Short mmCIF file of C-alpha atoms in Angstrom, two decimals:
data_model
loop_
_atom_site.label_atom_id
_atom_site.label_comp_id
_atom_site.label_asym_id
_atom_site.label_seq_id
_atom_site.Cartn_x
_atom_site.Cartn_y
_atom_site.Cartn_z
CA MET B 1 -4.31 -5.74 15.69
CA LEU B 2 -2.57 -9.13 15.91
CA GLU B 3 -5.87 -10.87 15.22
CA ALA B 4 -6.31 -8.83 12.02
CA LEU B 5 -2.87 -9.72 10.65
CA PRO B 6 -2.70 -12.33 7.87
CA LEU B 7 0.43 -13.70 9.58
CA SER B 8 0.59 -16.49 12.15
CA VAL B 9 1.96 -14.83 15.31
CA ALA B 10 2.60 -16.17 18.81
CA VAL B 11 4.10 -14.61 21.94
CA VAL B 12 6.36 -16.81 24.07
CA ARG B 13 7.43 -16.38 27.70
CA PRO B 14 11.14 -16.52 28.65
CA ASP B 15 10.71 -20.11 29.90
CA GLY B 16 9.48 -21.17 26.44
CA THR B 17 5.78 -21.51 27.29
CA LEU B 18 3.01 -19.96 25.22
CA CYS B 19 1.66 -16.57 26.24
CA TYR B 20 -0.59 -15.80 23.23
CA ALA B 21 -1.35 -17.03 19.71
CA ASN B 22 -3.52 -15.21 17.17
CA ALA B 23 -6.21 -16.85 15.03
CA PRO B 24 -3.99 -17.59 11.97
CA ALA B 25 -1.43 -19.27 14.28
CA GLN B 26 -4.16 -21.42 15.80
CA ARG B 27 -5.38 -22.45 12.34
CA LEU B 28 -1.84 -23.46 11.44
CA ALA B 29 -1.55 -25.34 14.73
CA LYS B 30 -4.66 -27.39 13.87
CA VAL B 31 -2.77 -28.80 10.89
CA LEU B 32 -0.39 -30.39 13.38
CA HIS B 33 -2.97 -31.45 15.96
CA THR B 34 -6.73 -31.24 16.41
CA ASP B 35 -6.03 -29.52 19.74
CA PRO B 36 -4.59 -26.10 18.74
CA GLU B 37 -2.79 -25.72 22.08
CA LEU B 38 -0.80 -28.91 21.46
CA GLY B 39 -0.18 -27.81 17.88
CA ILE B 40 1.16 -24.44 19.06
CA THR B 41 3.37 -26.22 21.59
CA ARG B 42 4.96 -28.13 18.71
CA LEU B 43 5.41 -24.95 16.69
CA ILE B 44 7.21 -23.04 19.47
CA GLY B 45 9.29 -26.02 20.59
CA GLY B 46 13.03 -25.59 20.49
CA THR B 47 13.16 -21.84 20.97
CA PRO B 48 16.65 -20.67 19.89
CA ALA B 49 18.87 -20.81 22.96
CA HIS B 50 20.56 -17.46 22.33
CA GLU B 51 17.09 -15.84 22.17
CA ARG B 52 16.32 -17.10 25.69
CA ASP B 53 19.51 -15.48 26.98
CA PRO B 54 18.55 -12.03 28.38
CA ASP B 55 22.12 -10.81 27.86
CA CYS B 56 22.04 -11.55 24.13
CA THR B 57 22.19 -8.41 21.97
CA ASN B 58 20.49 -9.96 18.92
CA THR B 59 17.05 -8.48 18.29
CA ASP B 60 15.75 -11.06 15.83
CA CYS B 61 16.64 -14.29 14.06
CA GLU B 62 15.12 -16.90 11.75
CA ASP B 63 15.17 -20.69 11.91
CA ARG B 64 13.35 -23.68 10.45
CA LEU B 65 11.40 -26.34 12.32
CA VAL B 66 10.49 -29.72 10.84
CA CYS B 67 7.46 -31.29 12.51
CA ALA B 68 4.74 -33.76 11.55
CA ASP B 69 1.04 -33.22 11.12
CA GLU B 70 -1.61 -35.51 12.61
CA PHE B 71 -1.26 -37.84 9.61
CA GLY B 72 2.49 -38.11 10.04
CA LYS B 73 3.37 -35.98 7.01
CA PRO B 74 6.38 -33.68 7.52
CA LEU B 75 5.79 -29.96 7.64
CA THR B 76 8.67 -27.47 7.51
CA VAL B 77 7.90 -24.13 9.13
CA VAL B 78 10.00 -20.97 8.88
CA ARG B 79 10.00 -19.15 12.23
CA GLN B 80 11.03 -15.53 12.68
CA TRP B 81 11.83 -14.60 16.29
CA ARG B 82 11.92 -11.13 17.78
CA ARG B 83 12.18 -9.74 21.28
CA CYS B 84 9.27 -7.71 22.65
CA GLY B 85 11.17 -4.73 24.04
CA ASP B 86 12.42 -5.21 27.60
CA THR B 87 9.55 -7.49 28.65
CA GLY B 88 11.55 -10.69 28.26
CA LEU B 89 8.84 -12.01 25.93
CA LEU B 90 9.54 -13.30 22.43
CA SER B 91 7.27 -12.93 19.41
CA VAL B 92 7.45 -15.50 16.65
CA THR B 93 5.82 -15.60 13.21
CA PHE B 94 5.31 -18.87 11.34
CA ARG B 95 4.96 -19.66 7.68
CA PRO B 96 5.19 -22.98 5.83
CA ALA B 97 8.37 -23.42 3.81
CA GLY B 98 7.86 -24.29 0.16
CA ASN B 99 4.70 -25.67 -1.39
CA ASP B 100 5.00 -29.37 -0.55
CA HIS B 101 2.36 -29.15 2.16
CA HIS B 102 -0.84 -27.20 1.59
CA LEU B 103 -2.74 -25.56 4.38
CA PRO B 104 -6.52 -25.28 4.52
CA GLY B 105 -7.43 -22.49 2.12
CA GLN B 106 -4.59 -23.39 -0.27
CA GLY B 107 -4.62 -25.33 -3.51
CA THR B 108 -2.52 -25.89 -6.60
CA ASP B 109 -3.28 -24.54 -10.03
CA ALA B 110 -3.55 -27.65 -12.21
CA ALA B 111 -2.29 -25.82 -15.30
CA THR B 112 0.70 -24.08 -13.77
CA GLY B 113 1.56 -26.10 -10.67
CA VAL B 114 1.67 -22.83 -8.71
CA ALA B 115 0.21 -22.87 -5.23
CA SER B 116 -2.91 -20.75 -5.02
CA LEU B 117 -5.17 -19.43 -2.29
CA THR B 118 -8.75 -20.68 -2.24
CA GLY B 119 -11.68 -20.01 0.03
CA ASP B 120 -13.65 -16.78 0.19
CA PRO B 121 -11.89 -14.48 -2.33
CA CYS B 122 -13.40 -11.37 -0.73
CA ASP B 123 -11.89 -12.29 2.65
CA LEU B 124 -8.48 -13.01 1.11
CA LEU B 125 -8.50 -9.80 -0.90
CA HIS B 126 -9.54 -7.77 2.13
CA THR B 127 -6.85 -9.45 4.26
CA ASP B 128 -4.20 -8.50 1.73
CA LYS B 129 -5.60 -4.95 1.58
CA LEU B 130 -5.28 -4.65 5.36
CA ALA B 131 -1.66 -5.78 5.20
CA THR B 132 -0.93 -3.34 2.38
CA VAL B 133 -2.66 -0.46 4.16
CA GLY B 134 -0.50 -1.15 7.20
CA GLN B 135 2.58 -1.05 4.98
CA LEU B 136 1.44 2.26 3.47
CA ALA B 137 0.54 3.90 6.78
CA ALA B 138 3.98 5.32 7.58
CA GLY B 139 4.43 6.63 4.04
CA MET B 140 0.96 8.14 4.08
CA ALA B 141 1.67 9.90 7.37
CA HIS B 142 4.82 11.43 5.85
CA GLU B 143 2.98 12.34 2.63
CA ILE B 144 0.19 14.08 4.53
CA ASN B 145 2.60 15.75 6.92
CA ASN B 146 4.30 17.71 4.13
CA PRO B 147 1.23 19.74 3.02
CA VAL B 148 0.07 20.02 6.64
CA CYS B 149 3.37 21.66 7.60
CA TYR B 150 3.38 24.29 4.86
CA VAL B 151 -0.34 25.01 5.29
CA GLN B 152 0.31 25.57 8.98
CA SER B 153 3.24 27.85 8.15
CA ASN B 154 1.15 29.74 5.59
CA LEU B 155 -1.64 30.26 8.10
CA GLY B 156 0.85 31.83 10.52
CA THR B 157 2.00 34.24 7.81
CA PHE B 158 -1.61 34.87 6.77
CA ARG B 159 -2.53 35.80 10.36
CA ASP B 160 0.35 38.31 10.46
CA TYR B 161 -0.77 39.84 7.15
CA VAL B 162 -4.39 40.12 8.32
CA ASN B 163 -3.33 41.88 11.54
CA LYS B 164 -1.33 44.41 9.52
CA LEU B 165 -4.19 44.99 7.09
CA PHE B 166 -6.65 45.46 9.95
CA GLY B 167 -4.27 48.05 11.40
CA LEU B 168 -4.18 49.84 8.06
CA LEU B 169 -8.00 49.84 7.85
CA GLU B 170 -8.25 51.18 11.39
CA LEU B 171 -5.88 54.02 10.55
CA ALA B 172 -7.86 54.81 7.38
CA ASP B 173 -11.08 54.95 9.40
CA GLN B 174 -9.50 57.35 11.88
CA LEU B 175 -8.21 59.62 9.10
CA VAL B 176 -11.59 59.72 7.37
CA HIS B 177 -13.29 60.90 10.56
CA ASP B 178 -10.56 63.40 11.55
CA PRO B 179 -11.59 66.86 10.19
CA ARG B 180 -8.35 68.46 11.39
CA ARG B 181 -6.26 66.76 8.66
CA GLY B 182 -6.34 67.67 5.03
CA ALA B 183 -6.28 65.30 2.09
CA VAL B 184 -2.52 65.63 1.57
CA GLU B 185 -1.76 64.91 5.22
CA ARG B 186 -4.11 61.90 5.22
CA GLY B 187 -2.41 60.51 2.12
CA LYS B 188 1.04 60.89 3.67
CA ALA B 189 -0.13 59.10 6.86
CA LEU B 190 -1.54 56.19 4.85
CA ASP B 191 1.59 55.96 2.70
CA ALA B 192 3.80 55.89 5.81
CA ARG B 193 1.75 53.03 7.34
CA LYS B 194 1.73 51.08 4.06
CA GLN B 195 5.50 51.41 3.84
CA ALA B 196 5.86 50.30 7.47
CA ILE B 197 3.89 47.09 6.92
CA ASP B 198 5.40 46.46 3.46
CA PHE B 199 1.98 46.68 1.82
CA ALA B 200 3.31 45.93 -1.69
CA THR B 201 4.73 42.58 -0.53
CA ILE B 202 1.44 41.64 1.15
CA VAL B 203 -0.53 42.42 -2.02
CA GLN B 204 1.83 40.28 -4.09
CA ASP B 205 2.25 37.39 -1.60
CA LEU B 206 -1.25 36.97 -0.20
CA PRO B 207 -2.96 35.45 -3.31
CA ALA B 208 -0.07 33.01 -3.80
CA LEU B 209 -0.19 32.12 -0.11
CA LEU B 210 -3.89 31.30 -0.26
CA GLU B 211 -3.54 29.30 -3.51
CA GLU B 212 -0.66 27.25 -2.10
CA SER B 213 -2.66 26.50 1.05
CA ARG B 214 -5.69 25.52 -1.02
CA GLU B 215 -3.54 23.12 -3.06
CA GLY B 216 -2.13 21.63 0.15
CA VAL B 217 -5.59 21.00 1.59
CA GLU B 218 -6.71 19.52 -1.74
CA ARG B 219 -3.67 17.25 -1.73
CA ILE B 220 -4.54 16.00 1.75
CA ARG B 221 -8.14 15.39 0.69
CA HIS B 222 -6.97 13.47 -2.38
CA ILE B 223 -4.59 11.26 -0.36
CA VAL B 224 -7.23 10.43 2.24
CA GLN B 225 -9.84 9.71 -0.44
CA SER B 226 -7.43 7.47 -2.36
CA LEU B 227 -6.58 5.50 0.78
CA ARG B 228 -10.26 5.26 1.67
CA ASP B 229 -11.16 3.96 -1.79
CA PHE B 230 -8.30 1.48 -1.63
CA SER B 231 -9.08 0.03 1.82
CA ARG B 232 -12.82 -0.56 1.53
CA ALA B 233 -13.94 -4.18 1.40
CA ASP B 234 -16.01 -3.79 -1.80
CA VAL B 235 -18.09 -6.90 -1.04
CA ASN B 236 -20.78 -5.62 -3.43
CA ASP B 237 -18.37 -4.72 -6.20
CA SER B 238 -19.70 -5.96 -9.54
CA TRP B 239 -18.40 -6.30 -13.08
CA GLN B 240 -18.44 -2.99 -14.91
CA LEU B 241 -16.82 -1.24 -17.84
CA TYR B 242 -13.97 0.86 -16.51
CA ASP B 243 -10.96 2.89 -17.62
CA VAL B 244 -7.83 0.90 -16.67
CA TYR B 245 -5.69 4.05 -16.82
CA ARG B 246 -7.87 5.71 -14.19
CA THR B 247 -7.15 2.79 -11.86
CA LEU B 248 -3.42 3.02 -12.58
CA ASP B 249 -3.30 6.77 -11.93
CA SER B 250 -5.10 6.51 -8.59
CA THR B 251 -2.79 3.65 -7.62
CA LEU B 252 0.27 5.74 -8.43
CA ASP B 253 -0.91 8.41 -5.97
CA ILE B 254 -0.90 5.78 -3.22
CA VAL B 255 2.41 4.14 -4.13
CA ARG B 256 4.35 7.41 -4.44
CA SER B 257 3.88 7.88 -0.69
CA VAL B 258 6.08 4.84 0.09
CA SER B 259 8.63 5.18 -2.73
CA ASP B 260 10.20 8.42 -1.47
CA ASN B 261 11.68 10.82 -4.03
CA TYR B 262 14.31 8.48 -5.46
CA VAL B 263 11.80 6.61 -7.67
CA GLN B 264 10.56 8.36 -10.79
CA CYS B 265 7.44 7.08 -12.53
CA THR B 266 6.63 7.69 -16.17
CA THR B 267 3.62 6.53 -18.16
CA SER B 268 3.13 5.76 -21.83
CA TYR B 269 -0.54 5.26 -22.56
CA GLU B 270 -1.99 4.29 -25.93
CA PRO B 271 -5.77 4.69 -26.26
CA LEU B 272 -7.61 1.73 -24.72
CA PRO B 273 -11.25 0.69 -24.73
CA LEU B 274 -13.13 0.37 -21.46
CA VAL B 275 -12.44 -3.00 -19.85
CA GLU B 276 -15.02 -5.17 -18.10
CA CYS B 277 -13.54 -5.67 -14.63
CA HIS B 278 -13.76 -5.23 -10.88
CA PRO B 279 -12.05 -1.80 -10.63
CA THR B 280 -10.97 -2.05 -7.01
CA GLU B 281 -9.48 -5.51 -7.55
CA LEU B 282 -7.40 -4.08 -10.40
CA ASN B 283 -6.43 -1.29 -7.99
CA GLN B 284 -5.16 -3.96 -5.59
CA LEU B 285 -3.36 -5.78 -8.40
CA PHE B 286 -1.47 -2.70 -9.60
CA THR B 287 -0.72 -1.55 -6.04
CA ASN B 288 0.94 -4.85 -5.13
CA ILE B 289 3.09 -4.85 -8.26
CA LEU B 290 4.08 -1.17 -7.99
CA ILE B 291 5.02 -1.49 -4.31
CA ASN B 292 7.23 -4.47 -5.12
CA ALA B 293 8.79 -2.50 -7.97
CA SER B 294 9.55 0.51 -5.77
CA GLN B 295 11.03 -1.70 -3.04
CA ALA B 296 13.31 -3.39 -5.58
CA ILE B 297 14.93 -0.02 -6.33
CA GLU B 298 17.65 1.07 -3.93
CA SER B 299 18.26 4.62 -5.14
CA ASN B 300 17.56 6.89 -8.12
CA GLY B 301 15.45 4.31 -9.88
CA HIS B 302 12.76 4.44 -12.50
CA ILE B 303 9.41 2.74 -13.04
CA THR B 304 7.76 2.78 -16.47
CA ILE B 305 4.09 1.96 -16.99
CA SER B 306 2.83 1.41 -20.51
CA GLY B 307 -0.47 0.30 -21.97
CA ARG B 308 -1.56 -0.75 -25.43
CA PRO B 309 -4.42 -2.61 -27.10
CA LEU B 310 -3.97 -6.13 -28.44
CA GLY B 311 -6.33 -6.08 -31.35
CA THR B 312 -9.92 -5.48 -30.31
CA THR B 313 -10.23 -8.23 -27.71
CA HIS B 314 -7.44 -7.65 -25.16
CA VAL B 315 -5.36 -4.93 -23.53
CA GLN B 316 -1.80 -5.18 -22.19
CA ILE B 317 -0.24 -3.31 -19.26
CA ASP B 318 3.54 -3.45 -18.70
CA ILE B 319 5.11 -2.33 -15.41
CA THR B 320 8.91 -2.20 -15.63
CA ASP B 321 11.46 -1.23 -12.98
CA ASP B 322 15.25 -0.95 -13.11
CA GLY B 323 15.71 -2.47 -9.65
CA CYS B 324 17.75 -5.42 -8.40
CA GLY B 325 15.86 -8.05 -10.41
CA MET B 326 15.29 -11.71 -9.55
CA ASP B 327 16.99 -14.99 -10.39
CA GLU B 328 15.27 -18.12 -11.73
CA GLN B 329 14.89 -19.65 -8.27
CA VAL B 330 12.96 -16.66 -6.92
CA LEU B 331 10.86 -16.43 -10.10
CA SER B 332 9.82 -20.06 -9.72
CA HIS B 333 8.31 -19.32 -6.29
CA LEU B 334 7.04 -15.82 -7.02
CA PHE B 335 3.32 -16.57 -6.82
CA GLU B 336 3.47 -19.05 -3.95
CA PRO B 337 1.50 -17.97 -0.86
CA PHE B 338 3.69 -16.79 2.04
CA PHE B 339 6.87 -16.75 -0.07
CA THR B 340 8.82 -13.53 0.43
CA THR B 341 12.39 -12.36 0.00
CA LYS B 342 11.90 -9.38 2.30
CA GLY B 343 13.29 -9.04 5.80
CA VAL B 344 11.60 -9.83 9.08
CA GLY B 345 8.29 -8.00 9.41
CA LYS B 346 8.53 -6.43 5.94
CA GLY B 347 6.60 -8.90 3.81
CA THR B 348 3.60 -11.20 4.18
CA GLY B 349 4.05 -13.22 1.00
CA LEU B 350 0.39 -12.60 0.08
CA GLY B 351 0.61 -9.66 -2.33
CA LEU B 352 1.69 -11.42 -5.54
CA PRO B 353 -0.39 -14.60 -4.98
CA ILE B 354 -3.45 -12.37 -4.55
CA SER B 355 -2.45 -10.46 -7.70
CA TYR B 356 -2.13 -13.73 -9.62
CA GLY B 357 -5.60 -14.74 -8.45
CA ILE B 358 -7.09 -11.40 -9.53
CA VAL B 359 -5.62 -11.74 -13.04
CA LYS B 360 -6.95 -15.29 -13.38
CA LYS B 361 -10.36 -14.21 -12.06
CA HIS B 362 -10.43 -11.64 -14.88
CA SER B 363 -9.59 -14.39 -17.43
CA GLY B 364 -6.25 -12.69 -18.04
CA ASP B 365 -2.59 -13.65 -17.97
CA ILE B 366 0.47 -12.36 -16.13
CA VAL B 367 4.07 -12.91 -17.26
CA VAL B 368 7.18 -11.89 -15.32
CA ARG B 369 10.56 -11.28 -16.94
CA SER B 370 13.54 -10.54 -14.72
CA ALA B 371 17.26 -11.04 -14.25
CA PRO B 372 19.61 -10.08 -11.39
CA GLY B 373 20.74 -6.50 -11.84
CA ARG B 374 18.55 -5.93 -14.89
CA GLY B 375 15.21 -5.05 -13.36
CA THR B 376 11.81 -6.69 -13.69
CA THR B 377 8.83 -6.43 -16.03
CA PHE B 378 5.31 -7.53 -15.13
CA GLN B 379 3.23 -8.00 -18.28
CA ILE B 380 -0.51 -8.17 -17.62
CA THR B 381 -3.00 -9.09 -20.33
CA LEU B 382 -6.74 -8.62 -19.76
CA PRO B 383 -9.73 -9.29 -22.02
CA VAL B 384 -11.89 -6.32 -22.95
CA LYS B 385 -15.03 -8.41 -22.36
CA GLN B 386 -15.34 -11.24 -19.89
CA PRO B 387 -16.20 -14.60 -21.48
CA ARG B 388 -19.83 -15.60 -21.07
CA PRO B 389 -20.81 -19.18 -20.22
CA GLN B 390 -22.34 -20.92 -23.19
CA GLN B 391 -26.04 -21.62 -22.95
CA PRO B 392 -26.91 -25.29 -23.34
CA GLN B 393 -28.67 -26.00 -26.63
CA MET B 394 -32.26 -27.14 -26.42
CA GLU B 395 -32.99 -30.53 -27.87
CA GLN B 396 -35.27 -30.46 -30.89
#
């Protein structure tokens, strides 16, 4: 699991020596030294003293380490330390601070000056999907558990009803084959049994019970299918004409599982043409933005999603929340890889950079408007048709 994480993670013994480092940590270490073991040694050097104290009650902390790469250039690394239970071991995650030093697989957008992720886009997208799926797992488990619980309860009631109905049928069979009883006496016996089992309630409740259980099972199927569609690698995904609103609606089903009941979502959709896109990449784009929006809301918040055409060539999607908002300093770093304002273990800093890359891949634009205490709006503009490369003209 540590190898699959997009984070650089190492495990350190109480004496400060390395116990384990995952592949991303080793790649980061190679920036500091061609020998990854020596690079890791530099990264874990100067373990916080209070973290080495077994009597310390702190469970985690964060510090910064300034070290030099093999060319002598300074590299500032943010380290987040955490104790591994009662083992005495420490886990530490690393991420470069700021965008003054680019790691392999990073570049800078010449037009915007924003750090961007390069390399195999399918691998980066799939890595971010894995991180997001991990973030959604607990919410999904809770979301699935709700229908499972009431379906299980309904099945218990259904079993009780079936036993009572079988008893009634058995009595009816006995009365039919008993020549000693007349029709009136048989009717009274059946009426007495029906009253004993509350037959009228069973007749009224049983159809509703079955329909509610069917809806619960359908809800579980829909959740699992949505998560399955979201998490697949889609290496063969190709450009196709697709309904953007369909992507948004399926994304909302996923995001509602982690936003609890305090976030209300409303949509305002104007008719849109089909858009030439990679549907699952748009799914990833909207998921990242909606998860950030829901996490920015502390309680009783609201997310509004609207869509409208921009002439005949472009469409615009606005996602607005009334959460805590962001100041200018955070906005200036919003699309930098590994930048996150979330707590330890709660953010990878990959979601919005990946989203920025998806929009640019689709020849679109993304604008963010926000202010502290006033919420945030993500405005996404996409072309209806992707631009085609011009064919070179043949010389006469």
